[in-house]
Amino acid sequence: MSGIPEAWPAGAERQSPRDKEPDAVGPRTARSVRWSLGAVLAKQGFQILSAVVLARILGPQSYGVIVGATVYISLVMLVLDQGLSAALIQRPAVTRRMAGATVTLNLILATLLGTITWFAAPWLSGFFRISELEPILQVLAIAVPIKALAITPRAMLARELRLHLVGASDIAAAVAGSAAAIGAAIAGAGPWAMVYQVVVTDLVCAAALIAAGKGPLPSLKLQAAIPLLKFSASIFATDCLAYFSRNLGNILVGRFLGVAALSLYGMAYRIMVLPVQLLGQTVNRVMFPAFARAAQEPKSVAAKLVDATRILAVSAIPLMAFVACAAPALVNLVLGPAWLPAAALISILAIGGARETVFYVTPSLMKGLGRGGLIIRYEILAAVVQVSGIVVGLQFGLLGVAVGYVASGFVLTPVLLHIQKWLTGVTARSQLGTIFPGAHAAAWGAAGYGLLSLSQLGDAAMLLGGFAVFMAAAVSSLWLFHRRFLKDCLHDAALLIGRSRPHQLDGLEDSHG
């Protein structure tokens, strides 16, 4: 089902049916979460597989070309969206003409960005001091309009929580793109394998989303998009600031420490953002429209925030604590000995990834409640703090950059807690109490892994055995010390996937609150 029904007559100013089906929100949300989770896991899984294959084949020196191209293409995608997709999702009512106007705006901007990318490619190649980057960026520039075709259909499907269609499109695109990249790498394409992956992924994704959403078709009535611009401008400014602060590490490392250092830091950073991509994006794909729907019900917004934080904390913190502990064995076994210098970076950035995932819900909260100005003010502060941390850390090499990035994130944590309290009434103490059980479980798991590491097992045995010991210790600590919390987590997860059976949860007795 499209966000804009196929039966609408041309020029009709009908509203999107999102608000006409209140009774379907529960089942639809449950299905959306299942598909979002499946899509994110599949998409990231295939992308990780292709990244590992490319990294193993190319080695740190050549893989830096891909990292440099990825940094710039991420910026192009950010500028291409302009925040219009978030505005379409957040707006209570959207007309056919309004959606069509956003398609046209995206295509116009895509053509402009593609042209700029083509002519800027030599300069960018010189900036990163990577000669192979120029032709790769010029080919990718030609494909920029393909990305634009998918933006509005994705937003219209997301605003109605038709995320099963978005998920199916993402899965198909990830499979096709990863297959193309791996095949090209095996055939000896080198860094050009990334080009195959990007182009094939974008083609399949755009085709699938347009077919699933049955449009919308471009419209030359560009004035119809004017009501979206105020909110989209704030989101766009916010995303630009976030991009700058989060990618500055890659940019500075590539510029001042060289392509090999960029490869190591880029790989470590990619692992850091895994929980954000796998867990944070899954939850936020649903929470953003959910917060928007409940904007006039403060108690409902507060409850949703606490539930999302609980799930993110108990999922991300133990996961990334394990990654931090297992980084040396993981890198040596999966990427190869040439990548071992990245292990220490991964251990440090994994801790930052856990923190970032837990608080990843806050921007969705601000966007869902329409607080564009607040988002901009926060991102300005975040950019200043994170840039300062990275610049100071750069004086001490790669490890210094990683420590500076992670430390700046923890400096911002009190600010995020204050914003959550201001918008929902949920206190910092309450939120920290929600986060603590996950951190406590991770500490017990890390202790178990540390004890097992004394046995001097091989990398494969250490990873498998260490994961088993880590999880056993973490889950046991939740059962012994945070049984009520564990019960709430299971209940929330059951509700999210639409399979709640209250009587199945009754066996969990409260212990230690």
Coordinates of C-alpha atoms in Angstrom, one line a residue:
M1 CA 0.0 0.0 0.0
S2 CA 1.3 3.4 -1.0
G3 CA 1.5 6.4 1.3
I4 CA -0.5 8.1 -1.6
P5 CA -3.4 5.9 -2.8
E6 CA -3.3 4.9 -6.4
A7 CA -6.9 5.9 -6.8
W8 CA -6.4 9.6 -6.0
P9 CA -7.3 11.7 -9.0
A10 CA -4.7 14.0 -10.5
G11 CA -4.2 17.2 -8.6
A12 CA -6.3 16.0 -5.7
E13 CA -5.4 17.5 -2.4
R14 CA -6.2 14.5 -0.3
Q15 CA -4.4 13.7 3.0
S16 CA -2.2 10.7 3.6
P17 CA -4.4 8.0 5.3
R18 CA -2.0 7.7 8.3
D19 CA -4.4 9.3 10.7
K20 CA -7.5 7.5 9.5
E21 CA -6.6 4.1 10.8
P22 CA -6.0 4.4 14.5
D23 CA -7.1 0.9 15.3
A24 CA -4.4 -0.6 13.1
V25 CA -1.5 1.1 14.8
G26 CA -0.8 -1.7 17.3
P27 CA -0.5 -4.6 14.8
R28 CA 1.1 -2.4 12.2
T29 CA 3.7 -1.2 14.7
A30 CA 4.5 -4.7 15.7
R31 CA 4.9 -5.8 12.1
S32 CA 7.0 -2.7 11.4
V33 CA 9.4 -3.6 14.2
R34 CA 9.8 -7.1 13.0
W35 CA 10.5 -6.0 9.5
S36 CA 12.7 -3.2 10.6
L37 CA 14.8 -5.5 12.7
G38 CA 15.0 -8.1 9.9
A39 CA 15.9 -5.5 7.3
V40 CA 18.5 -3.8 9.4
L41 CA 20.1 -7.1 10.4
A42 CA 20.1 -8.3 6.8
K43 CA 21.3 -5.1 5.3
Q44 CA 24.1 -4.5 7.8
G45 CA 25.0 -8.2 7.7
F46 CA 25.5 -8.2 4.0
Q47 CA 27.3 -4.9 4.1
I48 CA 29.6 -6.2 6.9
L49 CA 30.3 -9.4 4.9
S50 CA 31.3 -7.4 1.8
A51 CA 33.4 -5.0 3.9
V52 CA 35.2 -7.9 5.5
V53 CA 35.9 -9.5 2.2
L54 CA 37.1 -6.2 0.7
A55 CA 39.3 -5.5 3.7
R56 CA 40.8 -8.9 3.7
I57 CA 41.6 -8.8 0.0
L58 CA 42.8 -5.2 -0.2
G59 CA 44.6 -4.8 3.1
P60 CA 44.8 -1.6 5.1
Q61 CA 46.7 0.4 2.5
S62 CA 44.2 0.0 -0.4
Y63 CA 41.1 -0.1 1.8
G64 CA 41.6 3.5 2.7
V65 CA 40.4 4.5 -0.8
I66 CA 37.0 3.0 0.1
V67 CA 36.9 4.8 3.4
G68 CA 37.7 8.1 1.8
A69 CA 35.0 7.6 -0.8
T70 CA 32.5 6.6 1.8
V71 CA 33.1 9.7 3.9
Y72 CA 32.2 11.9 0.9
I73 CA 29.3 9.8 -0.4
S74 CA 27.7 10.0 3.1
L75 CA 27.9 13.7 2.9
V76 CA 26.3 13.7 -0.6
M77 CA 23.4 11.5 0.7
L78 CA 22.9 13.9 3.6
V79 CA 22.7 16.9 1.4
L80 CA 20.5 15.1 -1.1
D81 CA 17.8 14.4 1.5
Q82 CA 17.7 18.0 2.9
G83 CA 15.6 16.8 5.8
L84 CA 12.5 16.5 3.6
S85 CA 12.0 12.9 4.4
A86 CA 11.9 13.6 8.2
A87 CA 9.4 16.5 7.5
L88 CA 7.2 14.2 5.5
I89 CA 7.1 11.7 8.3
Q90 CA 6.6 14.2 11.1
R91 CA 3.9 16.3 9.4
P92 CA 0.3 15.3 10.4
A93 CA -1.1 15.5 6.9
V94 CA 0.6 15.2 3.5
T95 CA -1.0 15.8 0.1
R96 CA -0.2 14.1 -3.2
R97 CA 1.2 17.3 -4.7
M98 CA 3.4 17.9 -1.6
A99 CA 5.0 14.5 -1.9
G100 CA 5.4 14.9 -5.7
A101 CA 7.2 18.2 -5.2
T102 CA 9.7 16.6 -2.9
V103 CA 10.5 14.1 -5.5
T104 CA 11.2 16.9 -8.0
L105 CA 13.3 18.8 -5.5
N106 CA 15.4 15.7 -4.7
L107 CA 16.1 15.1 -8.4
I108 CA 17.1 18.7 -9.1
L109 CA 19.5 18.7 -6.2
A110 CA 20.8 15.2 -7.1
T111 CA 21.8 16.5 -10.6
L112 CA 23.5 19.5 -9.0
L113 CA 25.4 17.4 -6.5
G114 CA 26.5 15.0 -9.1
T115 CA 27.9 17.8 -11.2
I116 CA 29.7 19.3 -8.1
T117 CA 31.1 15.9 -7.2
W118 CA 32.5 15.3 -10.7
F119 CA 34.4 18.6 -10.7
A120 CA 35.4 18.4 -7.0
A121 CA 36.8 14.9 -7.4
P122 CA 40.4 16.0 -8.2
W123 CA 40.5 18.4 -5.2
L124 CA 39.1 15.7 -2.9
S125 CA 41.7 13.2 -4.2
G126 CA 44.4 15.7 -3.4
F127 CA 43.0 16.5 0.0
F128 CA 43.1 12.9 1.1
R129 CA 46.3 12.3 -0.9
I130 CA 44.7 9.3 -2.6
S131 CA 45.1 9.4 -6.4
E132 CA 42.8 6.4 -7.0
L133 CA 39.9 8.4 -5.4
E134 CA 39.3 10.8 -8.3
P135 CA 38.0 8.4 -11.0
I136 CA 35.9 6.5 -8.3
L137 CA 34.2 9.7 -7.2
Q138 CA 33.5 10.7 -10.8
V139 CA 31.7 7.5 -11.6
L140 CA 29.8 7.6 -8.4
A141 CA 28.8 11.2 -9.2
I142 CA 26.9 10.0 -12.3
A143 CA 24.9 7.6 -10.1
V144 CA 23.8 10.3 -7.5
P145 CA 20.3 10.8 -9.1
I146 CA 19.5 7.1 -8.5
K147 CA 19.7 7.7 -4.8
A148 CA 17.2 10.6 -5.1
L149 CA 14.5 8.4 -6.5
A150 CA 14.3 6.3 -3.3
I151 CA 14.0 9.2 -0.7
T152 CA 10.3 10.2 -1.0
P153 CA 8.9 6.7 -1.5
R154 CA 10.8 5.5 1.6
A155 CA 9.5 8.5 3.7
M156 CA 5.8 8.0 2.6
L157 CA 6.0 4.3 3.5
A158 CA 7.6 5.0 6.8
R159 CA 5.1 7.6 7.9
E160 CA 2.4 5.0 7.7
L161 CA 4.6 2.4 9.4
R162 CA 4.6 0.3 6.3
L163 CA 8.1 -0.7 7.2
H164 CA 7.7 -4.2 6.0
L165 CA 7.8 -2.8 2.4
V166 CA 10.8 -0.7 3.2
G167 CA 12.5 -3.6 4.9
A168 CA 11.9 -5.9 1.9
S169 CA 13.4 -3.3 -0.4
D170 CA 16.5 -2.8 1.8
I171 CA 17.1 -6.5 2.0
A172 CA 16.9 -7.1 -1.7
A173 CA 19.2 -4.1 -2.3
A174 CA 21.7 -5.3 0.3
V175 CA 21.9 -8.8 -1.2
A176 CA 22.3 -7.5 -4.7
G177 CA 24.9 -4.9 -3.8
S178 CA 27.0 -7.1 -1.6
A179 CA 27.0 -9.9 -4.2
A180 CA 28.2 -7.3 -6.8
A181 CA 31.0 -6.0 -4.5
I182 CA 32.2 -9.5 -3.4
G183 CA 32.2 -10.7 -7.0
A184 CA 34.1 -7.7 -8.2
A185 CA 36.6 -8.0 -5.4
I186 CA 37.3 -11.6 -6.2
A187 CA 37.6 -10.8 -9.9
G188 CA 40.4 -8.3 -9.0
A189 CA 38.5 -5.0 -9.2
G190 CA 40.3 -3.6 -6.1
P191 CA 38.7 -0.4 -4.6
W192 CA 36.4 -0.3 -7.6
A193 CA 34.4 -3.1 -6.0
M194 CA 32.8 -0.3 -3.9
V195 CA 31.4 1.3 -7.0
Y196 CA 29.7 -1.9 -8.1
Q197 CA 28.2 -2.2 -4.6
V198 CA 26.9 1.4 -4.4
V199 CA 25.4 1.5 -7.9
V200 CA 23.7 -1.9 -7.7
T201 CA 22.4 -1.3 -4.2
D202 CA 20.9 2.1 -5.2
L203 CA 19.3 0.8 -8.4
V204 CA 17.6 -2.2 -6.7
C205 CA 16.5 -0.1 -3.7
A206 CA 15.0 2.7 -5.8
A207 CA 13.2 0.3 -8.1
A208 CA 11.8 -1.7 -5.2
L209 CA 10.6 1.3 -3.1
I210 CA 9.0 3.0 -6.1
A211 CA 7.1 -0.2 -6.9
A212 CA 6.1 -0.8 -3.3
G213 CA 4.9 2.8 -2.9
K214 CA 3.4 3.2 -6.4
G215 CA 5.2 6.5 -6.7
P216 CA 4.7 9.3 -5.9
L217 CA 5.3 10.9 -9.3
P218 CA 7.3 14.1 -9.6
S219 CA 5.3 17.3 -9.6
L220 CA 6.3 20.7 -10.9
K221 CA 4.1 22.4 -8.3
L222 CA 7.2 23.1 -6.1
Q223 CA 5.3 25.6 -3.9
A224 CA 3.5 22.6 -2.4
A225 CA 6.7 21.7 -0.5
I226 CA 7.0 25.1 1.2
P227 CA 5.1 23.9 4.4
L228 CA 7.8 21.3 4.8
L229 CA 10.8 23.6 4.5
K230 CA 10.9 25.1 8.0
F231 CA 11.1 21.7 9.7
S232 CA 13.3 20.1 7.1
A233 CA 15.7 23.0 7.3
S234 CA 16.2 22.5 11.0
I235 CA 16.7 18.7 10.5
F236 CA 19.1 19.3 7.6
A237 CA 21.2 21.8 9.6
T238 CA 21.2 19.3 12.5
D239 CA 22.2 16.4 10.3
C240 CA 25.0 18.5 8.7
L241 CA 26.4 19.3 12.2
A242 CA 26.1 15.7 13.2
Y243 CA 27.9 14.5 10.1
F244 CA 30.7 17.0 10.6
S245 CA 31.3 16.1 14.2
R246 CA 31.1 12.3 13.6
N247 CA 33.2 12.2 10.5
L248 CA 35.8 14.7 11.4
G249 CA 37.9 11.9 12.9
N250 CA 38.0 10.1 9.5
I251 CA 38.7 13.4 7.7
L252 CA 41.6 14.5 9.9
V253 CA 43.1 11.0 10.1
G254 CA 43.1 10.7 6.4
R255 CA 44.5 14.2 5.9
F256 CA 47.3 14.1 8.5
L257 CA 48.0 10.5 9.3
G258 CA 47.8 8.9 5.8
V259 CA 45.7 6.3 4.0
A260 CA 46.8 3.3 6.1
A261 CA 45.8 5.1 9.3
L262 CA 42.5 6.1 7.7
S263 CA 41.8 2.4 6.9
L264 CA 42.5 1.3 10.5
Y265 CA 40.4 4.1 12.0
G266 CA 37.6 3.7 9.4
M267 CA 37.3 0.0 10.1
A268 CA 37.2 0.6 13.9
Y269 CA 34.7 3.3 13.5
R270 CA 32.5 1.1 11.3
I271 CA 32.4 -1.5 14.1
M272 CA 31.6 1.2 16.6
V273 CA 28.5 2.3 14.8
L274 CA 27.2 -1.3 14.3
P275 CA 24.9 -1.2 17.4
V276 CA 23.7 2.2 16.2
Q277 CA 22.8 0.8 12.8
L278 CA 21.5 -2.6 14.0
L279 CA 19.7 -1.6 17.2
G280 CA 19.4 2.2 17.3
Q281 CA 18.0 2.5 13.7
T282 CA 15.7 -0.4 14.2
V283 CA 14.1 1.1 17.3
N284 CA 14.1 4.6 15.9
R285 CA 12.5 3.8 12.7
V286 CA 9.4 3.0 14.8
M287 CA 10.0 5.5 17.6
F288 CA 10.2 8.6 15.4
P289 CA 6.7 8.2 14.0
A290 CA 5.5 6.9 17.3
F291 CA 6.7 10.0 19.2
A292 CA 5.1 12.1 16.5
R293 CA 1.8 10.4 17.0
A294 CA 1.9 10.7 20.7
A295 CA 3.2 14.3 20.8
Q296 CA 0.1 15.5 22.6
E297 CA 0.2 12.8 25.2
P298 CA 3.3 13.5 27.5
K299 CA 2.8 10.4 29.6
S300 CA 2.8 8.2 26.6
V301 CA 5.9 9.9 25.2
A302 CA 7.7 9.4 28.5
A303 CA 6.7 5.7 28.7
K304 CA 7.9 5.1 25.1
L305 CA 11.3 6.8 25.9
V306 CA 11.9 4.6 29.0
D307 CA 10.9 1.5 27.1
A308 CA 13.2 2.3 24.2
T309 CA 16.1 3.2 26.5
R310 CA 15.7 -0.1 28.4
I311 CA 15.8 -2.2 25.2
L312 CA 18.8 -0.3 23.8
A313 CA 20.7 -0.5 27.0
V314 CA 20.3 -4.2 27.6
S315 CA 21.1 -4.9 24.0
A316 CA 23.9 -2.6 23.1
I317 CA 26.0 -2.3 26.3
P318 CA 26.8 -6.0 26.8
L319 CA 27.3 -6.5 23.0
M320 CA 29.8 -3.7 22.7
A321 CA 31.5 -4.7 26.0
F322 CA 32.1 -8.2 24.4
V323 CA 33.5 -6.5 21.2
A324 CA 35.8 -4.4 23.3
C325 CA 37.1 -7.5 25.2
A326 CA 37.4 -9.7 22.1
A327 CA 38.8 -7.2 19.6
P328 CA 42.3 -8.7 19.2
A329 CA 41.0 -12.2 18.5
L330 CA 38.2 -10.9 16.4
V331 CA 40.5 -8.8 14.2
N332 CA 43.2 -11.4 13.8
L333 CA 40.6 -14.2 12.9
V334 CA 38.3 -12.2 10.6
L335 CA 40.4 -9.5 9.0
G336 CA 43.9 -11.0 9.3
P337 CA 47.2 -10.0 11.0
A338 CA 47.7 -6.9 8.8
W339 CA 44.7 -5.3 10.6
L340 CA 45.9 -6.0 14.2
P341 CA 46.8 -2.4 14.9
A342 CA 43.0 -1.7 14.6
A343 CA 42.2 -3.9 17.6
A344 CA 43.0 -1.3 20.3
L345 CA 41.0 1.3 18.4
I346 CA 38.0 -1.1 18.2
S347 CA 38.2 -1.7 22.0
I348 CA 38.0 2.0 22.7
L349 CA 35.4 3.0 20.1
A350 CA 33.2 0.0 21.2
I351 CA 32.6 1.7 24.5
G352 CA 31.6 4.9 22.7
G353 CA 29.3 2.9 20.4
A354 CA 27.4 1.5 23.4
R355 CA 26.8 5.0 24.8
E356 CA 25.8 6.4 21.4
T357 CA 23.3 3.6 20.8
V358 CA 21.6 4.1 24.2
F359 CA 21.1 7.8 23.6
Y360 CA 20.4 7.5 19.9
V361 CA 16.7 7.7 20.7
T362 CA 17.0 11.3 21.9
P363 CA 17.3 12.9 18.4
S364 CA 14.2 10.9 17.3
L365 CA 12.4 12.2 20.4
M366 CA 13.2 15.8 19.5
K367 CA 12.3 15.3 15.9
G368 CA 9.1 13.5 16.7
L369 CA 8.0 16.3 19.0
G370 CA 8.8 18.9 16.3
R371 CA 11.6 20.6 18.3
G372 CA 13.8 21.5 15.3
G373 CA 15.4 24.5 17.1
L374 CA 16.4 22.4 20.1
I375 CA 18.0 19.8 17.8
I376 CA 20.1 22.5 16.1
R377 CA 21.2 24.0 19.4
Y378 CA 22.2 20.5 20.7
E379 CA 24.1 19.6 17.6
I380 CA 26.0 22.8 17.6
L381 CA 27.1 22.0 21.1
A382 CA 27.9 18.4 20.2
A383 CA 29.9 19.5 17.2
V384 CA 32.0 21.9 19.3
V385 CA 32.6 19.3 22.0
Q386 CA 33.4 16.4 19.7
V387 CA 35.6 18.4 17.4
S388 CA 37.6 19.6 20.4
G389 CA 38.0 16.1 21.6
I390 CA 39.2 14.8 18.2
V391 CA 41.6 17.7 17.6
V392 CA 43.2 17.3 21.0
G393 CA 43.4 13.6 20.5
L394 CA 45.0 13.9 17.1
Q395 CA 48.1 15.2 18.8
F396 CA 48.6 11.7 20.3
G397 CA 48.0 9.7 17.1
L398 CA 45.2 7.2 16.2
L399 CA 44.6 6.1 19.8
G400 CA 44.3 9.7 20.9
V401 CA 41.7 10.4 18.2
A402 CA 39.6 7.4 19.4
V403 CA 39.9 8.4 23.1
G404 CA 39.0 12.0 22.3
Y405 CA 35.9 11.0 20.3
V406 CA 34.6 8.6 23.0
A407 CA 35.4 11.1 25.9
S408 CA 33.5 13.9 24.2
G409 CA 30.5 11.7 23.9
F410 CA 30.4 11.1 27.7
V411 CA 30.8 14.8 28.3
L412 CA 27.6 15.3 26.3
T413 CA 25.6 12.6 28.2
P414 CA 24.4 15.0 31.0
V415 CA 23.1 17.3 28.3
L416 CA 21.1 14.5 26.6
L417 CA 19.6 13.5 30.0
H418 CA 18.6 17.1 30.7
I419 CA 16.9 17.3 27.3
Q420 CA 15.0 14.0 27.9
K421 CA 13.8 15.4 31.3
W422 CA 12.7 18.7 29.8
L423 CA 10.7 17.1 27.0
T424 CA 9.2 14.1 28.9
G425 CA 9.6 14.7 32.6
V426 CA 11.7 11.5 32.9
T427 CA 14.5 12.4 35.3
A428 CA 18.2 11.7 34.8
R429 CA 18.3 9.5 37.8
S430 CA 15.4 7.4 36.4
Q431 CA 17.1 7.1 33.0
L432 CA 20.5 6.1 34.6
G433 CA 18.6 3.5 36.6
T434 CA 17.2 2.2 33.4
I435 CA 20.6 2.0 31.8
F436 CA 22.5 0.6 34.9
P437 CA 21.4 -3.1 34.7
G438 CA 22.8 -3.4 31.1
A439 CA 26.1 -1.9 32.2
H440 CA 26.1 -4.1 35.3
A441 CA 25.5 -7.2 33.2
A442 CA 28.3 -6.2 30.8
A443 CA 30.8 -5.8 33.7
W444 CA 30.1 -9.4 34.9
G445 CA 30.4 -10.6 31.3
A446 CA 33.7 -8.8 30.8
A447 CA 35.0 -10.4 34.1
G448 CA 34.1 -13.8 32.9
Y449 CA 35.8 -13.2 29.5
G450 CA 38.9 -12.0 31.3
L451 CA 39.1 -15.1 33.4
L452 CA 38.8 -17.3 30.4
S453 CA 41.5 -15.4 28.5
L454 CA 44.0 -16.6 31.1
S455 CA 43.7 -20.0 29.5
Q456 CA 45.6 -18.9 26.4
L457 CA 43.1 -20.5 23.9
G458 CA 43.4 -19.9 20.2
D459 CA 41.5 -17.1 18.5
A460 CA 38.6 -19.2 17.3
A461 CA 38.1 -21.1 20.6
M462 CA 38.5 -17.9 22.5
L463 CA 35.8 -16.1 20.5
L464 CA 33.3 -19.0 20.8
G465 CA 34.1 -19.9 24.4
G466 CA 34.5 -16.3 25.4
F467 CA 31.1 -15.4 24.0
A468 CA 29.4 -18.3 25.8
V469 CA 31.0 -17.3 29.1
F470 CA 30.3 -13.6 28.6
M471 CA 26.6 -14.2 27.9
A472 CA 26.2 -16.7 30.7
A473 CA 27.7 -14.2 33.2
A474 CA 25.7 -11.3 31.9
V475 CA 22.4 -13.1 31.8
S476 CA 23.0 -14.6 35.2
S477 CA 23.6 -11.2 36.7
L478 CA 20.4 -9.9 35.2
W479 CA 18.5 -12.8 36.7
L480 CA 20.1 -12.5 40.1
F481 CA 20.2 -8.7 40.6
H482 CA 17.7 -7.2 38.1
R483 CA 14.9 -9.7 37.7
R484 CA 12.2 -7.0 37.5
F485 CA 14.2 -5.2 34.8
L486 CA 14.6 -8.5 32.9
K487 CA 10.9 -9.1 33.1
D488 CA 10.2 -5.6 31.7
C489 CA 12.7 -6.1 28.9
L490 CA 11.0 -9.4 27.9
H491 CA 7.6 -7.8 28.1
D492 CA 8.7 -4.9 26.0
A493 CA 10.3 -7.1 23.4
A494 CA 7.2 -9.3 23.2
L495 CA 4.9 -6.3 22.7
L496 CA 7.2 -4.8 20.1
I497 CA 7.2 -8.0 18.0
G498 CA 3.5 -8.4 18.5
R499 CA 3.7 -11.8 20.3
S500 CA 3.0 -10.8 23.9
R501 CA 1.8 -13.5 26.1
P502 CA 1.4 -12.1 29.6
H503 CA 1.0 -15.5 31.2
Q504 CA 4.4 -16.5 29.8
L505 CA 6.1 -13.7 31.8
D506 CA 4.4 -14.5 35.2
G507 CA 7.2 -17.0 36.2
L508 CA 9.7 -14.1 36.5
E509 CA 9.5 -13.0 40.1
D510 CA 10.8 -9.7 41.3
S511 CA 14.2 -9.7 42.9
H512 CA 16.2 -6.6 44.0
G513 CA 13.8 -4.4 42.0

